[in-house]
Coordinates of C-alpha atoms in Angstrom, one line a residue:
X120 CA 62.6 87.7 94.5
X121 CA 63.6 88.5 98.1
X122 CA 67.3 89.1 99.1
X123 CA 67.7 85.6 100.6
X124 CA 66.5 84.1 97.3
X125 CA 69.0 86.1 95.3
X126 CA 71.8 85.0 97.5
X127 CA 70.8 81.3 97.0
X128 CA 70.4 81.7 93.2
X129 CA 73.7 83.4 92.7
X130 CA 75.8 81.1 94.8
X131 CA 78.2 79.0 92.6
X132 CA 78.2 75.4 93.7
X133 CA 81.5 73.7 94.3
X134 CA 83.0 72.1 91.2
X135 CA 81.1 74.2 88.6
X136 CA 83.3 75.3 85.8
X137 CA 83.6 79.0 84.9
X138 CA 82.1 78.2 81.5
X139 CA 78.8 76.5 81.9
X140 CA 77.1 74.2 79.4
X141 CA 73.8 76.1 79.9
X142 CA 73.6 79.6 81.3
X143 CA 70.1 80.8 82.3
X144 CA 69.9 84.6 83.0
X145 CA 67.0 86.5 84.3
X146 CA 64.4 84.1 82.8
X147 CA 60.7 84.7 83.3
X148 CA 57.7 83.0 81.8
X149 CA 54.3 84.7 81.7
X150 CA 51.5 82.5 80.1
X151 CA 48.7 84.0 78.1
X152 CA 46.2 83.4 81.0
X153 CA 48.2 85.8 83.2
X154 CA 50.0 83.1 85.2
X155 CA 53.6 84.1 86.0
X156 CA 55.2 80.7 86.0
X157 CA 58.9 81.8 86.4
X158 CA 60.6 85.0 87.5
X159 CA 64.2 86.1 87.7
X160 CA 65.7 82.6 87.3
X161 CA 69.5 82.6 87.1
X162 CA 71.2 79.2 86.8
X163 CA 74.5 77.8 85.5
X164 CA 74.7 74.1 84.6
X165 CA 78.1 72.6 84.4
X166 CA 79.6 69.9 82.1
X167 CA 79.1 66.3 83.3
X168 CA 77.0 67.6 86.2
X169 CA 74.0 65.7 87.6
X170 CA 71.6 68.4 88.8
X171 CA 68.1 67.9 90.1
X172 CA 65.3 70.5 90.1
X173 CA 63.3 70.0 93.3
X174 CA 60.2 71.8 94.3
X175 CA 56.4 71.6 94.9
X176 CA 53.9 71.3 92.1
X177 CA 53.4 74.5 90.1
X178 CA 56.9 75.9 90.8
X179 CA 57.9 75.9 87.2
X180 CA 60.4 73.0 87.2
X181 CA 59.0 71.4 84.0
X182 CA 58.4 74.8 82.4
X183 CA 62.1 75.7 82.9
X184 CA 63.2 72.3 81.6
X185 CA 61.1 72.6 78.5
X186 CA 62.5 76.1 77.8
X187 CA 66.1 74.8 78.2
X188 CA 65.1 72.1 75.6
X189 CA 63.8 74.8 73.2
X190 CA 60.2 73.5 73.6
X191 CA 59.0 76.9 74.9
X192 CA 60.3 80.5 74.9
X193 CA 61.0 82.8 77.7
X194 CA 59.0 85.9 78.2
X195 CA 62.2 87.6 79.5
X196 CA 65.8 86.8 80.0
X197 CA 68.1 84.4 78.0
X198 CA 69.1 80.8 77.9
X199 CA 72.5 80.4 76.3
X200 CA 74.7 77.4 75.3
X201 CA 78.2 78.8 75.4
X202 CA 79.9 75.6 74.3
X203 CA 77.4 74.5 71.6
X204 CA 77.9 74.9 67.9
X205 CA 76.0 77.7 66.3
X206 CA 74.3 78.1 62.9
X207 CA 75.0 80.9 60.4
X208 CA 72.5 83.2 62.2
X209 CA 74.2 82.6 65.6
X210 CA 71.5 80.4 67.0
X211 CA 72.8 77.6 69.3
X212 CA 72.6 74.0 68.1
X213 CA 72.9 72.1 71.4
X214 CA 73.2 68.3 71.4
X215 CA 70.4 67.4 73.9
X216 CA 67.8 64.8 74.5
X217 CA 64.5 64.9 76.5
X218 CA 63.0 62.0 78.5
X219 CA 59.4 62.7 79.4
X220 CA 57.5 61.5 82.5
X221 CA 55.6 59.0 80.2
X222 CA 57.7 56.8 77.9
X223 CA 55.8 58.2 74.8
X224 CA 56.6 55.1 72.7
X225 CA 55.0 54.4 69.4
X226 CA 52.8 51.4 70.2
X227 CA 53.0 50.0 66.6
X228 CA 56.8 49.9 66.6
X229 CA 59.2 47.5 68.3
X230 CA 61.6 48.6 71.0
X231 CA 64.5 49.0 68.6
X232 CA 62.5 50.9 66.0
X233 CA 61.4 53.3 68.8
X234 CA 65.0 53.9 69.7
X235 CA 66.0 54.3 66.1
X236 CA 63.5 57.1 65.5
X237 CA 65.7 60.1 66.4
X238 CA 68.5 58.7 64.2
X239 CA 66.0 58.2 61.3
X240 CA 64.8 61.8 61.7
X241 CA 68.5 62.9 61.6
X242 CA 69.1 61.1 58.4
X243 CA 71.5 58.5 59.8
X244 CA 71.9 55.5 57.4
X245 CA 69.7 52.5 58.3
X246 CA 72.5 50.1 59.2
X247 CA 74.2 52.6 61.4
X248 CA 71.1 53.6 63.2
X249 CA 70.1 50.0 63.9
X250 CA 73.6 49.2 65.3
X251 CA 73.5 52.3 67.5
X252 CA 69.9 51.6 68.7
X253 CA 71.0 48.0 69.5
X254 CA 73.9 49.3 71.5
X255 CA 71.7 51.8 73.4
X256 CA 69.2 49.1 74.3
X257 CA 72.0 46.9 75.5
X258 CA 73.3 49.8 77.7
X259 CA 69.9 49.9 79.5
X260 CA 69.7 46.1 79.9
X261 CA 67.2 45.4 77.1
X262 CA 69.4 43.8 74.5
X263 CA 67.1 40.7 74.4
X264 CA 64.0 42.8 73.9
X265 CA 64.8 44.5 70.6
X266 CA 61.8 43.1 68.8
X267 CA 59.3 43.5 71.7
X268 CA 56.4 45.9 71.3
X269 CA 55.5 48.4 74.1
X270 CA 52.4 46.4 75.1
X271 CA 54.8 43.4 75.9
X272 CA 57.0 45.5 78.2
X273 CA 56.5 46.4 81.9
X274 CA 56.4 50.1 82.9
X275 CA 60.0 50.0 84.0
X276 CA 61.1 48.4 80.7
X277 CA 59.2 51.0 78.7
X278 CA 61.0 53.7 80.6
X279 CA 64.3 52.0 79.8
X280 CA 63.4 52.1 76.1
X281 CA 62.7 55.8 76.5
X282 CA 66.1 56.4 78.1
X283 CA 67.8 54.4 75.4
X284 CA 66.1 56.6 72.8
X285 CA 67.4 59.6 74.7
X286 CA 70.9 58.2 74.8
X287 CA 71.1 57.0 71.2
X288 CA 72.0 60.4 69.8
X289 CA 74.9 60.7 72.4
X290 CA 73.7 64.0 73.8
X291 CA 75.8 66.5 75.7
X292 CA 72.8 67.2 77.9
X293 CA 70.0 64.8 79.0
X294 CA 66.9 66.5 80.3
X295 CA 64.5 64.3 82.4
X296 CA 61.1 65.3 83.5
X297 CA 60.1 63.1 86.4
X298 CA 60.8 60.0 84.4
X299 CA 60.3 57.5 87.3
X300 CA 57.4 59.2 89.1
X301 CA 54.8 56.6 88.1
X302 CA 56.9 53.5 88.9
X303 CA 56.9 51.4 92.0
X304 CA 59.7 52.0 94.5
X305 CA 61.7 48.8 93.7
X306 CA 61.7 49.6 90.0
X307 CA 62.5 53.3 90.7
X308 CA 65.5 52.4 92.8
X309 CA 66.8 50.1 90.1
X310 CA 66.4 52.7 87.4
X311 CA 68.1 55.3 89.7
X312 CA 71.1 53.0 89.8
X313 CA 71.1 52.3 86.1
X314 CA 70.9 56.0 85.3
X315 CA 73.8 56.8 87.5
X316 CA 75.9 54.0 85.9
X317 CA 75.2 55.5 82.4
X318 CA 76.0 59.0 83.5
X319 CA 79.1 58.0 85.4
X320 CA 80.5 56.1 82.4
X321 CA 79.8 58.9 80.0
X322 CA 80.4 62.6 79.6
X323 CA 76.9 64.0 79.5
X324 CA 75.1 66.4 81.8
X325 CA 71.8 65.5 83.5
X326 CA 69.1 67.9 84.5
X327 CA 66.5 65.9 86.4
X328 CA 63.1 67.1 87.6
X329 CA 61.6 65.4 90.7
X330 CA 59.3 66.0 93.6
X331 CA 61.3 63.5 95.7
X332 CA 63.8 64.7 98.2
X333 CA 65.2 61.2 98.6
X334 CA 65.6 60.6 94.8
X335 CA 67.3 64.0 94.3
X336 CA 69.8 63.4 97.1
X337 CA 70.6 59.9 95.9
X338 CA 71.2 60.9 92.3
X339 CA 72.5 64.4 92.3
X340 CA 75.7 66.3 92.8
X341 CA 73.6 69.4 93.1
X342 CA 70.0 70.2 94.1
X343 CA 68.3 73.4 93.0
X344 CA 65.2 74.0 95.1
X345 CA 62.4 76.1 93.6
X346 CA 59.3 77.8 95.1
X347 CA 56.1 78.7 93.3
X348 CA 54.0 81.7 92.5
X349 CA 56.1 82.8 90.8
X350 CA 58.6 80.0 90.2
X351 CA 62.0 81.0 91.4
X352 CA 65.2 79.4 92.9
X353 CA 65.5 79.7 96.7
X354 CA 68.3 77.2 97.4
X355 CA 71.3 75.6 95.6
X356 CA 72.6 72.7 97.5
X357 CA 75.8 70.6 97.0
X358 CA 75.6 66.8 97.8
X359 CA 79.1 65.8 98.4
X360 CA 78.8 62.0 98.5
X361 CA 81.3 60.3 96.1
X362 CA 80.3 58.2 93.1
X363 CA 79.6 55.4 92.4
X364 CA 76.7 55.4 94.9
X365 CA 75.2 52.1 96.1
X366 CA 72.3 51.1 98.3
X367 CA 74.3 51.5 101.5
X368 CA 74.4 55.2 100.8
X369 CA 70.7 55.4 101.4
X370 CA 71.2 54.5 105.0
X371 CA 74.3 56.5 105.7
X372 CA 74.6 59.5 108.0
X373 CA 75.7 61.7 105.1
X374 CA 72.6 60.7 103.0
X375 CA 70.4 61.5 106.0
X376 CA 72.1 64.9 106.5
X377 CA 71.7 65.8 102.8
X378 CA 68.0 64.7 103.0
X379 CA 67.5 66.9 106.0
X380 CA 69.0 69.9 104.3
X381 CA 67.0 69.4 101.2
X382 CA 63.8 68.8 103.2
X383 CA 64.3 72.1 105.1
X384 CA 64.8 73.9 101.8
X385 CA 61.7 72.3 100.4
X386 CA 59.7 73.4 103.5
X387 CA 60.8 76.9 102.9
X388 CA 59.8 76.6 99.2
X389 CA 56.3 75.4 100.1
X390 CA 56.0 78.1 102.7
X391 CA 56.8 80.8 100.1
X392 CA 54.2 79.3 97.8
X393 CA 51.5 79.2 100.5
X394 CA 52.4 82.7 101.6
X395 CA 51.7 84.0 98.1
X396 CA 47.9 83.4 98.5

């Protein structure tokens, strides 16, 4: 990582507490085919922070997200959860949920049974898990669709069910891997607003992977820009607009200024990736 990259990666964004929820230190990921997906990644993620990972395809955003979730291991470095409970062997037991790019719903199960699944796996009693699943569906505006099957729902509604399933366990950290990428713009805008309402009303942290400058600026307090080959952080940007945010923010001078800054950082990221060839 060049000196400018180090300075960006080590800068502490405004408002980040001294004790992060997740602390990523010197993380690298080398796949068995020889691809170095990530190198020297240092990142602190604060409580109740909405952070986006922005970068071109192949920069390791999803790889990093999956490693934070425990769905993959780092080849070097550490990912620590300072505030999480730990088991007898000292391993962290973070309360997190993961929302994938596709809804990944069970086609044979109704919406409420899909949302109940994490609670069932956790051994929560049937009556309690049904009540909590109904509450989660109501939170995403699908209270009237508890008994609908995935085939009966639109793409946006399926993603709402997926978000409800992520929220039903009341996580400390919600990890989202491009959840709205396949949706039309109108549906995407609506789900952006719904997600912000859920986050603003609760006390969880969001780490949101996206390719979209405009989406990252609208949603986030903080945008971490990554470059590829190998994946690394080259910019860490604050977005200072207050919450709640509404549609008029998208046409404001402040939004345009943040989009310009994020676009410039993304251009640098893409230039780094092209320069690696």
